PDB file of C-alpha atoms in Angstrom:
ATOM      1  CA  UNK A  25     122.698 105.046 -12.639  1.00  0.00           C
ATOM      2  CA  UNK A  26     118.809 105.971 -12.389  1.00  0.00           C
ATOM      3  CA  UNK A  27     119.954 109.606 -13.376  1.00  0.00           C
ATOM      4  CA  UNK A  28     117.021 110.770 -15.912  1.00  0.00           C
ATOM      5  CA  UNK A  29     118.504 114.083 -15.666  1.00  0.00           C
ATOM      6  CA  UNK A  30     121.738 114.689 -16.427  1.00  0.00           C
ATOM      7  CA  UNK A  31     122.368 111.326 -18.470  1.00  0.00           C
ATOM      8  CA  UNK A  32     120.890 112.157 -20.986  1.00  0.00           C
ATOM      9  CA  UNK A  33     122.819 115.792 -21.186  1.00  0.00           C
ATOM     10  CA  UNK A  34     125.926 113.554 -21.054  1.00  0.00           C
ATOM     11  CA  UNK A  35     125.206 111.691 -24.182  1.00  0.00           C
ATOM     12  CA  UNK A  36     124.249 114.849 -26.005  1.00  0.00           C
ATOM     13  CA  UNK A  37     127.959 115.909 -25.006  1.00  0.00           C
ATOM     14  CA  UNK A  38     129.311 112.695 -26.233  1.00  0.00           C
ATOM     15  CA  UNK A  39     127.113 112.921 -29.932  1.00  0.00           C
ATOM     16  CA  UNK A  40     128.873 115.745 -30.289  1.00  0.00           C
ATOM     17  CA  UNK A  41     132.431 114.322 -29.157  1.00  0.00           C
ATOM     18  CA  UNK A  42     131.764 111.689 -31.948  1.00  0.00           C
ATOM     19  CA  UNK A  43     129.270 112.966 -34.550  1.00  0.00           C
ATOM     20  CA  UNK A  44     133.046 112.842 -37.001  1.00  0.00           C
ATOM     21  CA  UNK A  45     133.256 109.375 -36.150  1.00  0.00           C
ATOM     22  CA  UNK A  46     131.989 106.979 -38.206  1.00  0.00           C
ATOM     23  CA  UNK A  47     132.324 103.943 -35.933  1.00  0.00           C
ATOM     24  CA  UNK A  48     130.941 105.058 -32.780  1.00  0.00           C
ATOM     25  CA  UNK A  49     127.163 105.752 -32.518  1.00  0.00           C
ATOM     26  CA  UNK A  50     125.359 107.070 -29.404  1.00  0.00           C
ATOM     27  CA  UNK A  51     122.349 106.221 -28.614  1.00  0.00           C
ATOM     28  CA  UNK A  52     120.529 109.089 -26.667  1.00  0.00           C
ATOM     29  CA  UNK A  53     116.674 108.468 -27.063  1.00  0.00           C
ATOM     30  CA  UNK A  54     114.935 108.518 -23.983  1.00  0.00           C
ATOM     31  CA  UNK A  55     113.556 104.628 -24.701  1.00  0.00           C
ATOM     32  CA  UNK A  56     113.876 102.361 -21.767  1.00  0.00           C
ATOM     33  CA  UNK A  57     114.651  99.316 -24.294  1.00  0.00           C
ATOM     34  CA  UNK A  58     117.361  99.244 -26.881  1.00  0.00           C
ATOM     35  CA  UNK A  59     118.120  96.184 -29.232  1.00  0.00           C
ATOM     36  CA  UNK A  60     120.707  95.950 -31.714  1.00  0.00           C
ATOM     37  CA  UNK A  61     120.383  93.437 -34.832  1.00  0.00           C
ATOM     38  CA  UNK A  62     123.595  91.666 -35.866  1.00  0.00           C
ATOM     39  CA  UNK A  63     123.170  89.235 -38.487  1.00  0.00           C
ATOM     40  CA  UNK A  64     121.392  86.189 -36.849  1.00  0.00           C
ATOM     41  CA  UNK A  65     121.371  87.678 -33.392  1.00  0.00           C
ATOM     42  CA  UNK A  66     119.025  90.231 -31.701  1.00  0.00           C
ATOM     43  CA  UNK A  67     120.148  91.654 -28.686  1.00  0.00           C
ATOM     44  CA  UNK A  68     118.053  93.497 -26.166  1.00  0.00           C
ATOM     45  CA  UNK A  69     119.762  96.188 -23.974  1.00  0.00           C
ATOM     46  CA  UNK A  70     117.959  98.005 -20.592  1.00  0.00           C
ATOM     47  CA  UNK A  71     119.136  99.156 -17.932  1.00  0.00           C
ATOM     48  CA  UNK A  72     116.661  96.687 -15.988  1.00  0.00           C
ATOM     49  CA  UNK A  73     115.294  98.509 -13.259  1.00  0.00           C
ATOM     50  CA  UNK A  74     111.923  99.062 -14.821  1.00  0.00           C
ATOM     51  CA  UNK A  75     109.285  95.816 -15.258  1.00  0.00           C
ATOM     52  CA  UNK A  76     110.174  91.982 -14.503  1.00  0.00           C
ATOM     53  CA  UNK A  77     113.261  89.854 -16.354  1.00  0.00           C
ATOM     54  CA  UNK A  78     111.034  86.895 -16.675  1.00  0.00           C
ATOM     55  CA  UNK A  79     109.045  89.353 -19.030  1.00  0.00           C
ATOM     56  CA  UNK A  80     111.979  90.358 -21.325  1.00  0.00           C
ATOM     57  CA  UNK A  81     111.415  87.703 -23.571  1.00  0.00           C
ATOM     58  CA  UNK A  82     107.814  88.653 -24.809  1.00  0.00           C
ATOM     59  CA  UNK A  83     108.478  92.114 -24.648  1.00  0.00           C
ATOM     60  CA  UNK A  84     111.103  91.386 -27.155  1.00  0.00           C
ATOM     61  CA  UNK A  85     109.199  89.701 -29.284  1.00  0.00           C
ATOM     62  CA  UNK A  86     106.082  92.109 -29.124  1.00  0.00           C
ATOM     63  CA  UNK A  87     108.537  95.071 -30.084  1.00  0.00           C
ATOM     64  CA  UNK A  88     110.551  93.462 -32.813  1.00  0.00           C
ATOM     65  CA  UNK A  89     109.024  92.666 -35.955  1.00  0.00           C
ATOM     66  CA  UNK A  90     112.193  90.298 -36.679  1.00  0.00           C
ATOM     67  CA  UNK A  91     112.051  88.455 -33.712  1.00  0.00           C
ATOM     68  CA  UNK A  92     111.165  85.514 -34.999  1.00  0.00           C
ATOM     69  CA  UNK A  93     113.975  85.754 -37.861  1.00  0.00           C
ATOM     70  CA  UNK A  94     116.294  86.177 -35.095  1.00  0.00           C
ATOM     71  CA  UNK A  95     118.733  82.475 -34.421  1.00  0.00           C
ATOM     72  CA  UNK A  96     120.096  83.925 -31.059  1.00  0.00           C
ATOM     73  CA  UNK A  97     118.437  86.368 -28.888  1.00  0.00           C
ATOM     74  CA  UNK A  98     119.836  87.482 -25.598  1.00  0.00           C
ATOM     75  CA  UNK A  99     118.891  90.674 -23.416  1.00  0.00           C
ATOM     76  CA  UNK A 100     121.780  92.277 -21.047  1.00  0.00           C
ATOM     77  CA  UNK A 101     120.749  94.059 -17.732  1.00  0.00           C
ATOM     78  CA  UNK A 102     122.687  96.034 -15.359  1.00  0.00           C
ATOM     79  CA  UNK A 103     120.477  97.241 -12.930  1.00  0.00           C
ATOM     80  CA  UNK A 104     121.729  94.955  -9.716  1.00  0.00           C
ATOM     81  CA  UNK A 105     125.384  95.909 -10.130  1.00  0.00           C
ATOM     82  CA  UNK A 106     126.954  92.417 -10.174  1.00  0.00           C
ATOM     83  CA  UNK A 107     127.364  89.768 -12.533  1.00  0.00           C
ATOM     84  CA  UNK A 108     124.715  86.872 -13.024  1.00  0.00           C
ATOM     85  CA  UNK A 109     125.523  84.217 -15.431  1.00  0.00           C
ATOM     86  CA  UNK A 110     121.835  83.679 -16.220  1.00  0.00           C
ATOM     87  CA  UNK A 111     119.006  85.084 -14.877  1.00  0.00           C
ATOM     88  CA  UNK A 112     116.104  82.827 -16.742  1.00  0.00           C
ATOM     89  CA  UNK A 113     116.046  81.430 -19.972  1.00  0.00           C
ATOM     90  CA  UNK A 114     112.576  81.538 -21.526  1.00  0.00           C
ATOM     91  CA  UNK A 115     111.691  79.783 -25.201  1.00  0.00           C
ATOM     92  CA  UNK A 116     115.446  80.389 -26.349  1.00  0.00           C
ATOM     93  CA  UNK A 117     115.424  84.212 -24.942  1.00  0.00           C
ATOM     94  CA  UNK A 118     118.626  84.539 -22.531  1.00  0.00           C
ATOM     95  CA  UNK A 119     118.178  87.376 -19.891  1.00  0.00           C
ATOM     96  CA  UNK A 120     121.890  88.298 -18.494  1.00  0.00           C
ATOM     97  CA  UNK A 121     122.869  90.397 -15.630  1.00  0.00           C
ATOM     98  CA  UNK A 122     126.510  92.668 -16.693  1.00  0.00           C
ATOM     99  CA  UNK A 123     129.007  93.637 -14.078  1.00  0.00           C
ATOM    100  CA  UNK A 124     129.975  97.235 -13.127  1.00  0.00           C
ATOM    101  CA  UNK A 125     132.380  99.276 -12.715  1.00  0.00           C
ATOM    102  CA  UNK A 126     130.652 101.355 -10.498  1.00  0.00           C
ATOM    103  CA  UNK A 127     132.144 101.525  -6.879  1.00  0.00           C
ATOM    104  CA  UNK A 128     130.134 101.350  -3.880  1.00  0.00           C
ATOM    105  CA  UNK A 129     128.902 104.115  -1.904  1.00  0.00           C
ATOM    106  CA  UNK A 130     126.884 104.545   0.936  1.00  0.00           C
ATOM    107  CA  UNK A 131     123.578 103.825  -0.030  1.00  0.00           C
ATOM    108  CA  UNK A 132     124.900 100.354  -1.218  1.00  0.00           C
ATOM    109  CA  UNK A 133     126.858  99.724   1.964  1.00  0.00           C
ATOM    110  CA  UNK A 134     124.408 100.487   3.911  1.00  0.00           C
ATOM    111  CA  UNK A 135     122.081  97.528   2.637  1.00  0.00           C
ATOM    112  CA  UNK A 136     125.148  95.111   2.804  1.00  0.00           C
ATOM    113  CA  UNK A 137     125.496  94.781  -1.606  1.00  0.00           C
ATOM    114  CA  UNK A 138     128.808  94.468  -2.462  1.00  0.00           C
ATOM    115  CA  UNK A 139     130.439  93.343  -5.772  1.00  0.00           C
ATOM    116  CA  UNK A 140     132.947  92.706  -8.013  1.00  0.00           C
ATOM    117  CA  UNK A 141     133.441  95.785 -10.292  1.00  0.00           C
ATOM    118  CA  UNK A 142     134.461  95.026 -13.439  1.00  0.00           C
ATOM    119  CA  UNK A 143     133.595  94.960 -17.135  1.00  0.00           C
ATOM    120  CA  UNK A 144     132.524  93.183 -19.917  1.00  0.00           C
ATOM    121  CA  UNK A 145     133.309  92.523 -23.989  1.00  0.00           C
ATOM    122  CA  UNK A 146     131.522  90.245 -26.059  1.00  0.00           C
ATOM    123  CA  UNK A 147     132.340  88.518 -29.311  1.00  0.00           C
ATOM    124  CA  UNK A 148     129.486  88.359 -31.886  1.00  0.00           C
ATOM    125  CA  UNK A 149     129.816  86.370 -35.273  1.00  0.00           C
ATOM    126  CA  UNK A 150     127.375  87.325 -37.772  1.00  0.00           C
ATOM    127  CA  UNK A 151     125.938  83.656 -38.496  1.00  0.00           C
ATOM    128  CA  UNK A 152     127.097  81.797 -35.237  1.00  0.00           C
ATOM    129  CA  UNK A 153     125.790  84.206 -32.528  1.00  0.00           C
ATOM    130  CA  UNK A 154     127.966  84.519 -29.515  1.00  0.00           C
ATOM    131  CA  UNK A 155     131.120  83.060 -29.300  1.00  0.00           C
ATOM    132  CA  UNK A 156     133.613  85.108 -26.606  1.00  0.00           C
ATOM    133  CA  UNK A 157     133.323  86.937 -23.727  1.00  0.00           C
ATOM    134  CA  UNK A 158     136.215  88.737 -21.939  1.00  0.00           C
ATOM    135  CA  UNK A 159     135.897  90.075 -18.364  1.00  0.00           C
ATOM    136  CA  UNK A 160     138.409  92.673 -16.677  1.00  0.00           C
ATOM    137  CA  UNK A 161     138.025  93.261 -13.142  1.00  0.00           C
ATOM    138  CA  UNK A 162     139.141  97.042 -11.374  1.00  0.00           C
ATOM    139  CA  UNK A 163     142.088  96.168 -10.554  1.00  0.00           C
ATOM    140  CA  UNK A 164     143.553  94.632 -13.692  1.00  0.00           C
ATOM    141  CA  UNK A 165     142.366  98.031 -15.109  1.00  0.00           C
ATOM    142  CA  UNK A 166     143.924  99.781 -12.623  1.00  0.00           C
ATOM    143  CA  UNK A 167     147.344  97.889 -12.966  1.00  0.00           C
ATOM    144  CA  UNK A 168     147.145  98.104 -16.764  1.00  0.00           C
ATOM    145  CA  UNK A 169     146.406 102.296 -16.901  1.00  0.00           C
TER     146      UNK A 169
END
């Protein structure tokens, strides 16, 4: 989760799980922000731990040149562990909270968070920006493996 350590050794195993695979690229820089570009959409990816969500927006648009180019633009977060519809909304920039899948442990219990774990797919079209989102809790997983 905060693991600057050994994450980052787990994505160099995973490169090299996929470097024959042409569709599945990972990521491993040590940037705290990614953003991916698909047709009229930019989406911004952190963990979310680090700095303010209200501030997402402009620090989206002072690190991409194509911001303003960009019809949608939406940032996903999973720092707090639990799903959040929207956090803010500022000047079109959407700032989402993702579920997890991670389970609780003590730490988390201790200071009374719970959550839903579960996890999420979205649907991008290239001109229309988001269209779908599917959720799958644990146990539909579970019941499904």
């Amino acid at each position: 989760n905060h693991d600057t350590e050994s994450m980052p050794m787990l994505g160099e195993v995973l490169a090299a799980w996929y470097r024959n695979d042409s569709d599945v690229t990972v990521r491993n820089d040590p940037e705290p922000r990614h953003y991916v570009r698909y047709g009229a959409s930019l989406i911004g990816l952190t963990h979310g731990h680090e700095g303010k969500a209200a501030d997402l927006p402009l620090i989206m648009a002072t690190e991409r040149p194509d911001f303003g180019t960009a019809t949608f633009k939406l940032w996903r977060c999973g720092h707090l562990h639990r799903k959040s519809e929207t956090i803010s909304e500022h000047s079109g920039v959407r700032v989402c909270v993702a579920p997890s899948l991670a389970a609780r442990d003590s730490w988390h219990a201790f200071q009374g968070y719970g959550h839903m774990r579960a996890m999420e797919a979205h649907v991008w079209h290239r001109e229309q920006g988001p269209i779908g989102q599917f959720t799958a809790s644990v146990p539909a997983i579970e019941r499904a493996a």
